[in-house]
PDB file of N, CA and C in Angstrom:
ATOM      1  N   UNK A   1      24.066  15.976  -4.843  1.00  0.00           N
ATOM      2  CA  UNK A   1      23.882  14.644  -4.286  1.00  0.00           C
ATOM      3  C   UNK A   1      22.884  14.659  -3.124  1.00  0.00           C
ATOM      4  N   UNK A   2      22.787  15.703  -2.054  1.00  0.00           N
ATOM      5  CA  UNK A   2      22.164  15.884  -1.187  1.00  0.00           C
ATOM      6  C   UNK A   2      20.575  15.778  -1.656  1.00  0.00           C
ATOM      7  N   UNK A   3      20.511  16.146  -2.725  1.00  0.00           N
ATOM      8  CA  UNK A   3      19.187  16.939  -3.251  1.00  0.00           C
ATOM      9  C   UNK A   3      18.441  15.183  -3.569  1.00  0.00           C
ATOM     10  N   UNK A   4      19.297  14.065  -4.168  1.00  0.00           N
ATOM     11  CA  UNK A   4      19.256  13.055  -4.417  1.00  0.00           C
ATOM     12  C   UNK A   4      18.568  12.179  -3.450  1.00  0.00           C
ATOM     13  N   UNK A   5      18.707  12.635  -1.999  1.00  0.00           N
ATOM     14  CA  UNK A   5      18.625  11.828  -0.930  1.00  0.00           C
ATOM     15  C   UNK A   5      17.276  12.538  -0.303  1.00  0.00           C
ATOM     16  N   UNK A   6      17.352  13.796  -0.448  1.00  0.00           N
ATOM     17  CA  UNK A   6      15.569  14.511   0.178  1.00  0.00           C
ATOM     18  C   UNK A   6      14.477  14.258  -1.405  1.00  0.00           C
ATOM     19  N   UNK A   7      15.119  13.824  -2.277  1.00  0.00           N
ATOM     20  CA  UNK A   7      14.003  13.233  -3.068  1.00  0.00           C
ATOM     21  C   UNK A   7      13.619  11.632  -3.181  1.00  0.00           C
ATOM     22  N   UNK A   8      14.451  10.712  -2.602  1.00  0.00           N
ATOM     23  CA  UNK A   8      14.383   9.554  -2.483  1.00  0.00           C
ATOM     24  C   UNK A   8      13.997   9.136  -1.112  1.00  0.00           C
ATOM     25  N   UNK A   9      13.799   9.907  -0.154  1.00  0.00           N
ATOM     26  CA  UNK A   9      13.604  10.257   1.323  1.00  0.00           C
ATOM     27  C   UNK A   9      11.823  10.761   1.262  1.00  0.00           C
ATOM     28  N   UNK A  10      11.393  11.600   0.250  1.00  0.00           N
ATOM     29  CA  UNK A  10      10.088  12.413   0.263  1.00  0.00           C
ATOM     30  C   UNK A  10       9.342  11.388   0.000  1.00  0.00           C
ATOM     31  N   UNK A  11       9.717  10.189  -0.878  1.00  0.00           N
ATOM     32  CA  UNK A  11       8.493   9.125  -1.580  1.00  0.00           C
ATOM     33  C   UNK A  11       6.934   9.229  -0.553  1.00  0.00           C
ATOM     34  N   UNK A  12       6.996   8.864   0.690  1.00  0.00           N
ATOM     35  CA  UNK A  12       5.761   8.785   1.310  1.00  0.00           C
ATOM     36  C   UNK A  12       4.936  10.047   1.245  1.00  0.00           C
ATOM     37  N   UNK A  13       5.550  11.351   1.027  1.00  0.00           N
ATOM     38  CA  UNK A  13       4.866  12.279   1.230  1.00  0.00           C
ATOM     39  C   UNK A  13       3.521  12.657   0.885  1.00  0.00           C
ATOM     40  N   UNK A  14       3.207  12.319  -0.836  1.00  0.00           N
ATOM     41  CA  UNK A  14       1.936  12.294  -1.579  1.00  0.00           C
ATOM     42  C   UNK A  14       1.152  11.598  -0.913  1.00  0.00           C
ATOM     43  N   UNK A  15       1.291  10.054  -0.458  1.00  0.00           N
ATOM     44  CA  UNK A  15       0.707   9.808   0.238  1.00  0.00           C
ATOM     45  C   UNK A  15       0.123  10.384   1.409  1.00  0.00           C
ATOM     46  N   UNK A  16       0.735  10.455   2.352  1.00  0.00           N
ATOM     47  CA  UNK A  16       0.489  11.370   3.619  1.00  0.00           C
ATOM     48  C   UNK A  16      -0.717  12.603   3.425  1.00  0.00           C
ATOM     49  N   UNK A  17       0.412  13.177   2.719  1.00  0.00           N
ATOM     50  CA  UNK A  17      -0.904  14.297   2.083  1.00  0.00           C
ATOM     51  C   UNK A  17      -2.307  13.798   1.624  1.00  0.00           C
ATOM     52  N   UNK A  18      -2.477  12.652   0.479  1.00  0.00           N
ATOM     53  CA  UNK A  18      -3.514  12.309   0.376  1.00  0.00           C
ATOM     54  C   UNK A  18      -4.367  11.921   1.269  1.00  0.00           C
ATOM     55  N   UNK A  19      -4.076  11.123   2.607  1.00  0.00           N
ATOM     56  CA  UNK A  19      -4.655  10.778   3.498  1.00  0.00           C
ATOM     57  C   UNK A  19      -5.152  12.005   4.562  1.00  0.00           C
ATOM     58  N   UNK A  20      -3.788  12.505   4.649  1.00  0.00           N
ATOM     59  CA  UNK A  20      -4.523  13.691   6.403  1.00  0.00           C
ATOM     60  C   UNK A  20      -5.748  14.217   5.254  1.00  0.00           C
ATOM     61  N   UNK A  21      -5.807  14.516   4.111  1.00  0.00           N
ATOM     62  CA  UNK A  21      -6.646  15.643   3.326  1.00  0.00           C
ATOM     63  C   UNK A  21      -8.172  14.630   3.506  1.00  0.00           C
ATOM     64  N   UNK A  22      -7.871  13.754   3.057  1.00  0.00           N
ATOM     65  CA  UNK A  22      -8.868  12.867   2.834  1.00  0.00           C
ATOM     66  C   UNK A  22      -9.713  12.710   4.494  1.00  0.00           C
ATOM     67  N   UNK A  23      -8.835  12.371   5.470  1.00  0.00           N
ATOM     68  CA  UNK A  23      -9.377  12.805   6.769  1.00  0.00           C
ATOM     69  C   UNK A  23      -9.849  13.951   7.477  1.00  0.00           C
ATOM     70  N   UNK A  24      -9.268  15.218   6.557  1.00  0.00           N
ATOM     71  CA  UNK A  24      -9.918  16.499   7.280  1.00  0.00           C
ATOM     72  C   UNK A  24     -11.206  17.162   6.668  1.00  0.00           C
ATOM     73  N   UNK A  25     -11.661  16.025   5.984  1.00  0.00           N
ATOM     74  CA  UNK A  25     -12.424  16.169   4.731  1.00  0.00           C
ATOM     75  C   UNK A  25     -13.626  15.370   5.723  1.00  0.00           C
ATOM     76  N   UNK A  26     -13.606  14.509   5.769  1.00  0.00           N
ATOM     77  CA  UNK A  26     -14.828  13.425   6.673  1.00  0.00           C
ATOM     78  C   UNK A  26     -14.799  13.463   7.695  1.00  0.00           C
ATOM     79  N   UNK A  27     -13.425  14.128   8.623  1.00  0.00           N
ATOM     80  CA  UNK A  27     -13.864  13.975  10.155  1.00  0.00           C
ATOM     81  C   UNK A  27     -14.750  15.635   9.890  1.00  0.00           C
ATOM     82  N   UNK A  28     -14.127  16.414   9.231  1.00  0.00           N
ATOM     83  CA  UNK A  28     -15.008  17.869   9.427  1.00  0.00           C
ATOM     84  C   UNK A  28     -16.610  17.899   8.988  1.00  0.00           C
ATOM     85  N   UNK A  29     -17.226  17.347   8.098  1.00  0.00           N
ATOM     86  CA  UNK A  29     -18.540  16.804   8.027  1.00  0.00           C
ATOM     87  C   UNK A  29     -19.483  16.241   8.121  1.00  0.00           C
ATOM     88  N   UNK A  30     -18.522  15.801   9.329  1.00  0.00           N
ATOM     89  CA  UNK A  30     -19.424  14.121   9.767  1.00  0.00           C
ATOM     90  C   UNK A  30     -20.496  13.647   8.809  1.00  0.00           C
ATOM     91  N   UNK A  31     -19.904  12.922   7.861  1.00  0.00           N
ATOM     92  CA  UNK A  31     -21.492  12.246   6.979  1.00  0.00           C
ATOM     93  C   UNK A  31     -22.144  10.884   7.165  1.00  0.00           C
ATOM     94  N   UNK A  32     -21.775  11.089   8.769  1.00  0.00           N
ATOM     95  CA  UNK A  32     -23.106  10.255   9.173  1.00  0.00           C
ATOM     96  C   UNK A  32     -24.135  11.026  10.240  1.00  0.00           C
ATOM     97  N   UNK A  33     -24.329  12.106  10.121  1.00  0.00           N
ATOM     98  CA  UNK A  33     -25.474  13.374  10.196  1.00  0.00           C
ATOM     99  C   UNK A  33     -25.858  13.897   8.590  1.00  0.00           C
ATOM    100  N   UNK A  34     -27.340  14.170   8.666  1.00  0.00           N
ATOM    101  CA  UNK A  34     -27.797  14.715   7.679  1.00  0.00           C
ATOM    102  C   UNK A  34     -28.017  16.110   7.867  1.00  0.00           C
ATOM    103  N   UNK A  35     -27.424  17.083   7.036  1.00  0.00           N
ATOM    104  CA  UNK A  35     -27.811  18.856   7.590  1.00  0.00           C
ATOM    105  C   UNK A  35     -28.698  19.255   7.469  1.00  0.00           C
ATOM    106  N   UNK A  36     -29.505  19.298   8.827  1.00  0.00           N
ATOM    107  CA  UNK A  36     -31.048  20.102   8.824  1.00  0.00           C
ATOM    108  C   UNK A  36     -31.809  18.364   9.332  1.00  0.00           C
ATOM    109  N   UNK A  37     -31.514  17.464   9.444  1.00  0.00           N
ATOM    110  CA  UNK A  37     -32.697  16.236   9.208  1.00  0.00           C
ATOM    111  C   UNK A  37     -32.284  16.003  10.910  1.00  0.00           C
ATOM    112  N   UNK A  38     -30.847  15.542  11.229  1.00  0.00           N
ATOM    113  CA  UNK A  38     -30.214  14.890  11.961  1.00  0.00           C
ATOM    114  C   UNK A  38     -29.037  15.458  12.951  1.00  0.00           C
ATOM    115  N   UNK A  39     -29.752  15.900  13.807  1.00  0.00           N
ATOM    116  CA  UNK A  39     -28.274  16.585  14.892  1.00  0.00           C
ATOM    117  C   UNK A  39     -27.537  16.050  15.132  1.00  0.00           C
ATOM    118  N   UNK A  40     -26.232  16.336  15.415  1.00  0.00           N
ATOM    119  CA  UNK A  40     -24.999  15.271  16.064  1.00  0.00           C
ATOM    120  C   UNK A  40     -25.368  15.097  17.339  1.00  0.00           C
ATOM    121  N   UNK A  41     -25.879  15.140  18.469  1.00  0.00           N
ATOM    122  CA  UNK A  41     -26.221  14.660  19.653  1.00  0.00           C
ATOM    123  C   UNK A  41     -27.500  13.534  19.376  1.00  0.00           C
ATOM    124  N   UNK A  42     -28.225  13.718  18.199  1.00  0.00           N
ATOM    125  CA  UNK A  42     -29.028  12.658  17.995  1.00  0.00           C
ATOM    126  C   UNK A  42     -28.597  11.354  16.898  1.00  0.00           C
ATOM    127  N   UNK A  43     -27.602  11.648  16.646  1.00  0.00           N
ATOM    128  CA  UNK A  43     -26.947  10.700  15.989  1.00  0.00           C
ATOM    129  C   UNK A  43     -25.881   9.633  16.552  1.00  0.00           C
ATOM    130  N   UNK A  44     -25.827   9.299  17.776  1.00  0.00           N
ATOM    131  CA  UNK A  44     -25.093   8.688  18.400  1.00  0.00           C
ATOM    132  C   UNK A  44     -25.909   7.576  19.208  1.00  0.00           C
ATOM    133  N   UNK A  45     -24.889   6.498  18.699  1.00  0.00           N
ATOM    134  CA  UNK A  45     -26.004   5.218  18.800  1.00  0.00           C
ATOM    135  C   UNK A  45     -26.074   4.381  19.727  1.00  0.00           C
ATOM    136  N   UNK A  46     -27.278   4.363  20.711  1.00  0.00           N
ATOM    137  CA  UNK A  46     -26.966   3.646  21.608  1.00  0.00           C
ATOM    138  C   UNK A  46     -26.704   2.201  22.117  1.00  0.00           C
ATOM    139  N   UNK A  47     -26.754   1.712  21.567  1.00  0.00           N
ATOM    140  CA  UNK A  47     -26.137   0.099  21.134  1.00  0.00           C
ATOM    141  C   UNK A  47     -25.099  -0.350  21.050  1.00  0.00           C
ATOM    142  N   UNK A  48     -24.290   0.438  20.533  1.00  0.00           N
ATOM    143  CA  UNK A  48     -22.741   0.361  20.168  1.00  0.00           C
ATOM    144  C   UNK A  48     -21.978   1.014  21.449  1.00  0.00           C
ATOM    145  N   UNK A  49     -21.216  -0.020  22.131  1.00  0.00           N
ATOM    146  CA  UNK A  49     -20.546   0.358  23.143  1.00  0.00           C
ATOM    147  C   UNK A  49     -19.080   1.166  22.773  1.00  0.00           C
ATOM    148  N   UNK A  50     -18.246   1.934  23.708  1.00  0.00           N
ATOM    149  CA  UNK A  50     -16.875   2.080  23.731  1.00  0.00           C
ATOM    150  C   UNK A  50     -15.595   1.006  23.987  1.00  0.00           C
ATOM    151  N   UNK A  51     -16.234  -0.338  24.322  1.00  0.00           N
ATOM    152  CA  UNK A  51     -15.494  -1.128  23.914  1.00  0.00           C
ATOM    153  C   UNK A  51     -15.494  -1.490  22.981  1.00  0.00           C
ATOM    154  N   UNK A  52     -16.612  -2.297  22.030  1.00  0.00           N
ATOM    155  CA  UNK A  52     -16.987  -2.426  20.809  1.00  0.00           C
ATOM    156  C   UNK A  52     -16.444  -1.404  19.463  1.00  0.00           C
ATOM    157  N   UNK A  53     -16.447  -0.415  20.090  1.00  0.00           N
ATOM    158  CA  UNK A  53     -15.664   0.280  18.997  1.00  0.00           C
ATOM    159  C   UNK A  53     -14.033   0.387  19.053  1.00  0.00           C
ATOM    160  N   UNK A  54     -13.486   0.400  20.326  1.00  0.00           N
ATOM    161  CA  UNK A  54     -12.427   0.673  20.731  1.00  0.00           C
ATOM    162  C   UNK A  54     -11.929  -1.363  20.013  1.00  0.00           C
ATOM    163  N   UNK A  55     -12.558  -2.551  20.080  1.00  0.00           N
ATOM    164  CA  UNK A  55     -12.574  -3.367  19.639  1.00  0.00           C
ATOM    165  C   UNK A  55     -12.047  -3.327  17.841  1.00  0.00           C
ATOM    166  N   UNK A  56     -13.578  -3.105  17.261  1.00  0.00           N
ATOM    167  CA  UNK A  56     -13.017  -2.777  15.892  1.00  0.00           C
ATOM    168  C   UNK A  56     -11.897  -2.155  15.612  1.00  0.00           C
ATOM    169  N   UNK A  57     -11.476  -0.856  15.795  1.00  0.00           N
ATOM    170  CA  UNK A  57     -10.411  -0.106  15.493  1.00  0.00           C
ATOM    171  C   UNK A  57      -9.279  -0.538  16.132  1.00  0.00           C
ATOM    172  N   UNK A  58      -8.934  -1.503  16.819  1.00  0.00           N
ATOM    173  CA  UNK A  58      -7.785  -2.140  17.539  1.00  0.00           C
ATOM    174  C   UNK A  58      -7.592  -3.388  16.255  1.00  0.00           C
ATOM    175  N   UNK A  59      -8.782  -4.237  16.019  1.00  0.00           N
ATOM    176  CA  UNK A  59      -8.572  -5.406  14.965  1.00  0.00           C
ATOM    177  C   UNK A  59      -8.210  -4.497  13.998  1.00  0.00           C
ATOM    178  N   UNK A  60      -8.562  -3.438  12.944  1.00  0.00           N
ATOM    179  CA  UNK A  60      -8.385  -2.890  12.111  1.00  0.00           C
ATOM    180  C   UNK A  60      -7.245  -2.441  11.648  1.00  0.00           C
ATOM    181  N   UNK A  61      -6.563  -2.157  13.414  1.00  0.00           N
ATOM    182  CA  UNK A  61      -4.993  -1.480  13.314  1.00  0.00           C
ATOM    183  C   UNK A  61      -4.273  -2.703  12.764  1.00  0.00           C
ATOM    184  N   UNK A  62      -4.474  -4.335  13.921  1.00  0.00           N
ATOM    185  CA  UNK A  62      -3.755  -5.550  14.026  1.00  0.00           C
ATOM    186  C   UNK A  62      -3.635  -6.262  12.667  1.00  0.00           C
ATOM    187  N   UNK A  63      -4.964  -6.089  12.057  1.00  0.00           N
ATOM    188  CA  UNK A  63      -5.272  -6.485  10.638  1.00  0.00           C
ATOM    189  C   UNK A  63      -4.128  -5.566   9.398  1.00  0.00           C
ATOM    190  N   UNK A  64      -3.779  -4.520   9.745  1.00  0.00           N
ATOM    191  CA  UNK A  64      -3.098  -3.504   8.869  1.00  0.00           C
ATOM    192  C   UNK A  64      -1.729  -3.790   8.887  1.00  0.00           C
ATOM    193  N   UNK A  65      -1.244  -4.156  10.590  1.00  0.00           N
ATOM    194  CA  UNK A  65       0.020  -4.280  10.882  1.00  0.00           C
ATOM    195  C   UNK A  65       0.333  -5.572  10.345  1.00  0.00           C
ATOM    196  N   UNK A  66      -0.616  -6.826  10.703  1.00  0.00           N
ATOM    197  CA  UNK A  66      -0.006  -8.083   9.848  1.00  0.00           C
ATOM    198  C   UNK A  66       0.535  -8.394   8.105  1.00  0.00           C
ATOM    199  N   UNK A  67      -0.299  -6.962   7.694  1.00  0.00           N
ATOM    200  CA  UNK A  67      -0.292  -7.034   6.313  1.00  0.00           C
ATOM    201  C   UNK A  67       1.021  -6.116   5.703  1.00  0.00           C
ATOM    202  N   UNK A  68       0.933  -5.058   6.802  1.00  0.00           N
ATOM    203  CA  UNK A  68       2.747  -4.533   6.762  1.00  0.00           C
ATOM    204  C   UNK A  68       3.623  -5.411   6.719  1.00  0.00           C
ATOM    205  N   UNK A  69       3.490  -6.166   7.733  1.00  0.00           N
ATOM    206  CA  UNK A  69       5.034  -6.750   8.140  1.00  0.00           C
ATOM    207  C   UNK A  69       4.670  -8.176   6.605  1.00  0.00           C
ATOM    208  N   UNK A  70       4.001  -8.578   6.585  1.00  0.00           N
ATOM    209  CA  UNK A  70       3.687  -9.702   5.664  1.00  0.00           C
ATOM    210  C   UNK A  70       4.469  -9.031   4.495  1.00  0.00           C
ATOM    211  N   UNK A  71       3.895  -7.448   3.447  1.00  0.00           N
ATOM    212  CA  UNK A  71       4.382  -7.122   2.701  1.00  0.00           C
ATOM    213  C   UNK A  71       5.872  -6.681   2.662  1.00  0.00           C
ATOM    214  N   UNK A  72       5.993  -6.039   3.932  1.00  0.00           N
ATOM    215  CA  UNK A  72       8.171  -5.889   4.076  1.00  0.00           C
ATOM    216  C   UNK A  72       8.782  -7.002   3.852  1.00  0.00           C
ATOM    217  N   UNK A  73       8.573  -8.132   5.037  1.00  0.00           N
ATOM    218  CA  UNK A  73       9.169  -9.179   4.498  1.00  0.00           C
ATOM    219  C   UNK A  73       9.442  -9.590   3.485  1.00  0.00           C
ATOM    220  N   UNK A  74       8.381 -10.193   2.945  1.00  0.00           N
ATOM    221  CA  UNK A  74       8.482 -10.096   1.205  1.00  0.00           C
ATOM    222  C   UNK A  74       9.402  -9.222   0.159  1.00  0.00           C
ATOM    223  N   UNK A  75       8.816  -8.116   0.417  1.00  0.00           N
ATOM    224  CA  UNK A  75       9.693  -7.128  -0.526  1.00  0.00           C
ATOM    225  C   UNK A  75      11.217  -6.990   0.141  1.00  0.00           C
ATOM    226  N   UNK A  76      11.493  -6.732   1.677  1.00  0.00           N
ATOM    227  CA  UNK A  76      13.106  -6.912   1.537  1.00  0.00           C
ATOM    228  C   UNK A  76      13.709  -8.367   1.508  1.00  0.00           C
ATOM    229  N   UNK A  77      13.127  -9.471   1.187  1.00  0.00           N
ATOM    230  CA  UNK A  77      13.692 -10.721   1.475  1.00  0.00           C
ATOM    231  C   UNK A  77      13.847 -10.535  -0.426  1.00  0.00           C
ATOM    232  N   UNK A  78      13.203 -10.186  -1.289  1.00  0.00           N
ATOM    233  CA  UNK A  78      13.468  -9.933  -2.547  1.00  0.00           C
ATOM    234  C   UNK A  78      14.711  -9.210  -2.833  1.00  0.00           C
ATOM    235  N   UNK A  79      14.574  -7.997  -2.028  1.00  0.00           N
ATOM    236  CA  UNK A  79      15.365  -7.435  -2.524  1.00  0.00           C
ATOM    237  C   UNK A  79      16.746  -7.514  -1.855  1.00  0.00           C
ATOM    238  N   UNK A  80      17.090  -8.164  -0.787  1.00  0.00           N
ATOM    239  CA  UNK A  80      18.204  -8.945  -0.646  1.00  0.00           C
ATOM    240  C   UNK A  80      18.918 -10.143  -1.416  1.00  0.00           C
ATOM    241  N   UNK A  81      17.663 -10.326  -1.627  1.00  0.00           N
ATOM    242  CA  UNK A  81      17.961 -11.780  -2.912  1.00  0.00           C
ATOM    243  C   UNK A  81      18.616 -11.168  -3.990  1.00  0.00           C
ATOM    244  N   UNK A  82      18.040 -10.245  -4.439  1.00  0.00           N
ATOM    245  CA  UNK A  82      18.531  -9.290  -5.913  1.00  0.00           C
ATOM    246  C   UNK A  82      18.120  -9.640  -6.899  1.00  0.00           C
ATOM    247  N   UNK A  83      18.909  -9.607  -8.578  1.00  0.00           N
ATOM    248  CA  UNK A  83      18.521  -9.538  -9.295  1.00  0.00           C
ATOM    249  C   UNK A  83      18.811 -11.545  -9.761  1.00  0.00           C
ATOM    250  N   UNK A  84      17.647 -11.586 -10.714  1.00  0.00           N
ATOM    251  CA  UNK A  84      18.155 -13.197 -11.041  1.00  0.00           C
ATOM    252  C   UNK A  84      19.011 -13.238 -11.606  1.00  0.00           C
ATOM    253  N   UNK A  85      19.836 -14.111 -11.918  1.00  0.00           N
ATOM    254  CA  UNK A  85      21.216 -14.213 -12.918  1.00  0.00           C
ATOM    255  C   UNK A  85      20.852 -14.366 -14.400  1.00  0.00           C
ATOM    256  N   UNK A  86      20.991 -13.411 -15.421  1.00  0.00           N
ATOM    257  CA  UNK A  86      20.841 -13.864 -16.841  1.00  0.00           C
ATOM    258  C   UNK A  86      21.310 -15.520 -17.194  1.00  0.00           C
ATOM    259  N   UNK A  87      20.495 -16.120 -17.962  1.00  0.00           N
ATOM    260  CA  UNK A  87      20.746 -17.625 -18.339  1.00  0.00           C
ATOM    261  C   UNK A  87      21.631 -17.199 -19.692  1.00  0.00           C
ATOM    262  N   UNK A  88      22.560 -17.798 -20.225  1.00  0.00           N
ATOM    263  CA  UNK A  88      23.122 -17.841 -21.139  1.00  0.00           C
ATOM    264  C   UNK A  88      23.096 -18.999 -21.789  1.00  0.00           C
ATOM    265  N   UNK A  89      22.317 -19.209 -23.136  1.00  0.00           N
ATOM    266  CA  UNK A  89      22.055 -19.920 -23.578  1.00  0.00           C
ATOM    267  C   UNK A  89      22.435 -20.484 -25.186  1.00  0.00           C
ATOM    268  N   UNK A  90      23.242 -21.297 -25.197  1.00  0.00           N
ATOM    269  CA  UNK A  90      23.577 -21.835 -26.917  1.00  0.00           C
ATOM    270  C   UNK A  90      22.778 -21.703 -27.595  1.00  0.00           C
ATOM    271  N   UNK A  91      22.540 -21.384 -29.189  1.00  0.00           N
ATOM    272  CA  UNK A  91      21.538 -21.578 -29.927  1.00  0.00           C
ATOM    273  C   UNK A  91      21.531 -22.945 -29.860  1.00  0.00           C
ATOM    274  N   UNK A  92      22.520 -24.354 -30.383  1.00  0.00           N
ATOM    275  CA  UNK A  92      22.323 -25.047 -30.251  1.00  0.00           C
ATOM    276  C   UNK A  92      21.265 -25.837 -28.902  1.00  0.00           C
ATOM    277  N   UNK A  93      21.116 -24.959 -27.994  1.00  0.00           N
ATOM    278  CA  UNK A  93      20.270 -25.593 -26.543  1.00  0.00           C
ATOM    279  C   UNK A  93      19.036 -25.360 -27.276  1.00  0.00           C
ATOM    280  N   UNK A  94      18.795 -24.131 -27.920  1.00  0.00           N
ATOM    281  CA  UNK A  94      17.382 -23.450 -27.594  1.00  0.00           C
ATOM    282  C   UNK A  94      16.769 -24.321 -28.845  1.00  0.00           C
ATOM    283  N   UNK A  95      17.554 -24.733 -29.690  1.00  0.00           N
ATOM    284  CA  UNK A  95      16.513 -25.151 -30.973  1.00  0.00           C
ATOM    285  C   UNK A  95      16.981 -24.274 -32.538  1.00  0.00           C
ATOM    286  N   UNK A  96      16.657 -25.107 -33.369  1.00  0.00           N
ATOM    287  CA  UNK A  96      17.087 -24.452 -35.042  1.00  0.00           C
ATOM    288  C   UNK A  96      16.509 -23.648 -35.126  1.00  0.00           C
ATOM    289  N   UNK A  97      14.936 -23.195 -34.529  1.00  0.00           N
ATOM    290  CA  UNK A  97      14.159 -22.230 -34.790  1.00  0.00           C
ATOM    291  C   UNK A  97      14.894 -20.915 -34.130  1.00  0.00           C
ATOM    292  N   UNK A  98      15.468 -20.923 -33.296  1.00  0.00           N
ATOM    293  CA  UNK A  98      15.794 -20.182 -32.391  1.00  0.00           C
ATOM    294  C   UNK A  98      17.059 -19.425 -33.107  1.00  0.00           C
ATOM    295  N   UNK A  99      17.956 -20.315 -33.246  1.00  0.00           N
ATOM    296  CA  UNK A  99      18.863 -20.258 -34.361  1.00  0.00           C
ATOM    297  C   UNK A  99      19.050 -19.485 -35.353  1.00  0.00           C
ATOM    298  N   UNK A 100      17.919 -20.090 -36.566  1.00  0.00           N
ATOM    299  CA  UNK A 100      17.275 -19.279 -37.833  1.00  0.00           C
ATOM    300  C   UNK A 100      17.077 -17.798 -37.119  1.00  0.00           C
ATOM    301  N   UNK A 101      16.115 -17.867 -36.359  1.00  0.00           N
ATOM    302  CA  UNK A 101      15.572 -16.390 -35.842  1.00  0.00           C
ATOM    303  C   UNK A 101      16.921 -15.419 -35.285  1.00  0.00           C
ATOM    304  N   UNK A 102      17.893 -15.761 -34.888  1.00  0.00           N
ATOM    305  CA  UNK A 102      18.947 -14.955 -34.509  1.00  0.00           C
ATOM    306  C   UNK A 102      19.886 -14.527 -35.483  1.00  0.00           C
ATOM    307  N   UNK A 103      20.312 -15.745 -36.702  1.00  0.00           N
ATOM    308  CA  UNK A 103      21.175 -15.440 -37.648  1.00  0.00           C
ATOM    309  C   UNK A 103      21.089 -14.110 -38.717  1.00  0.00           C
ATOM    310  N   UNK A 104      19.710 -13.563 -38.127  1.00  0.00           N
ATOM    311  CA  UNK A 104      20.056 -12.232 -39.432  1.00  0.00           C
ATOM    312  C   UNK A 104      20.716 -11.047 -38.640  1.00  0.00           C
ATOM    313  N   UNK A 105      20.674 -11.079 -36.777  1.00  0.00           N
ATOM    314  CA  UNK A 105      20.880 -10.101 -36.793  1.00  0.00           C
ATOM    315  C   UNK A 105      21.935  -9.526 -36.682  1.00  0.00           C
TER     316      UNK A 105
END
């Protein structure tokens, strides 16, 4: 049973993994330097402030978090709701066709 709960507990993991990998992958190469064309001390742009960036990546986070909480809601307000109730339905409701189509089986 235990074993039940560290496998229903791990779900995020693939993820995770996919991401740090995917990040140790582009922060280690920086590919916005070219090798041999473009040094990293000459690649840093002077235009673009540390607020301006510290800007973007703050909206980026705020933008991510609204879309969290937007998607939880949703999904646990569902799944508190539960399952819909099966309709039980007369042949007589549904129609003769309906009818015909059920009587062979």
């Amino acid at each position: 049973r235990w074993m039940l709960w560290v496998l229903v507990m791990s779900f995020p993991l693939p993820l995770l993994a996919l991401n740090m990998g995917w990040m140790a992958a582009e922060v280690g190469r920086q590919p916005w330097v070219v090798q041999g064309l473009l040094r990293t001390s000459e690649a840093v742009s002077p235009t673009v402030s540390t607020a301006e960036v510290a800007t973007t990546l703050a909206l980026f986070a705020l933008i991510y978090a609204v879309l969290f909480v937007a998607w939880a809601r949703i999904f646990f307000g569902l799944v508190a709701r539960g399952p819909e109730e099966p309709v039980e339905m007369l042949a007589a409701e549904r129609g003769p066709a309906a009818a015909e189509g059920s009587a062979g089986r």
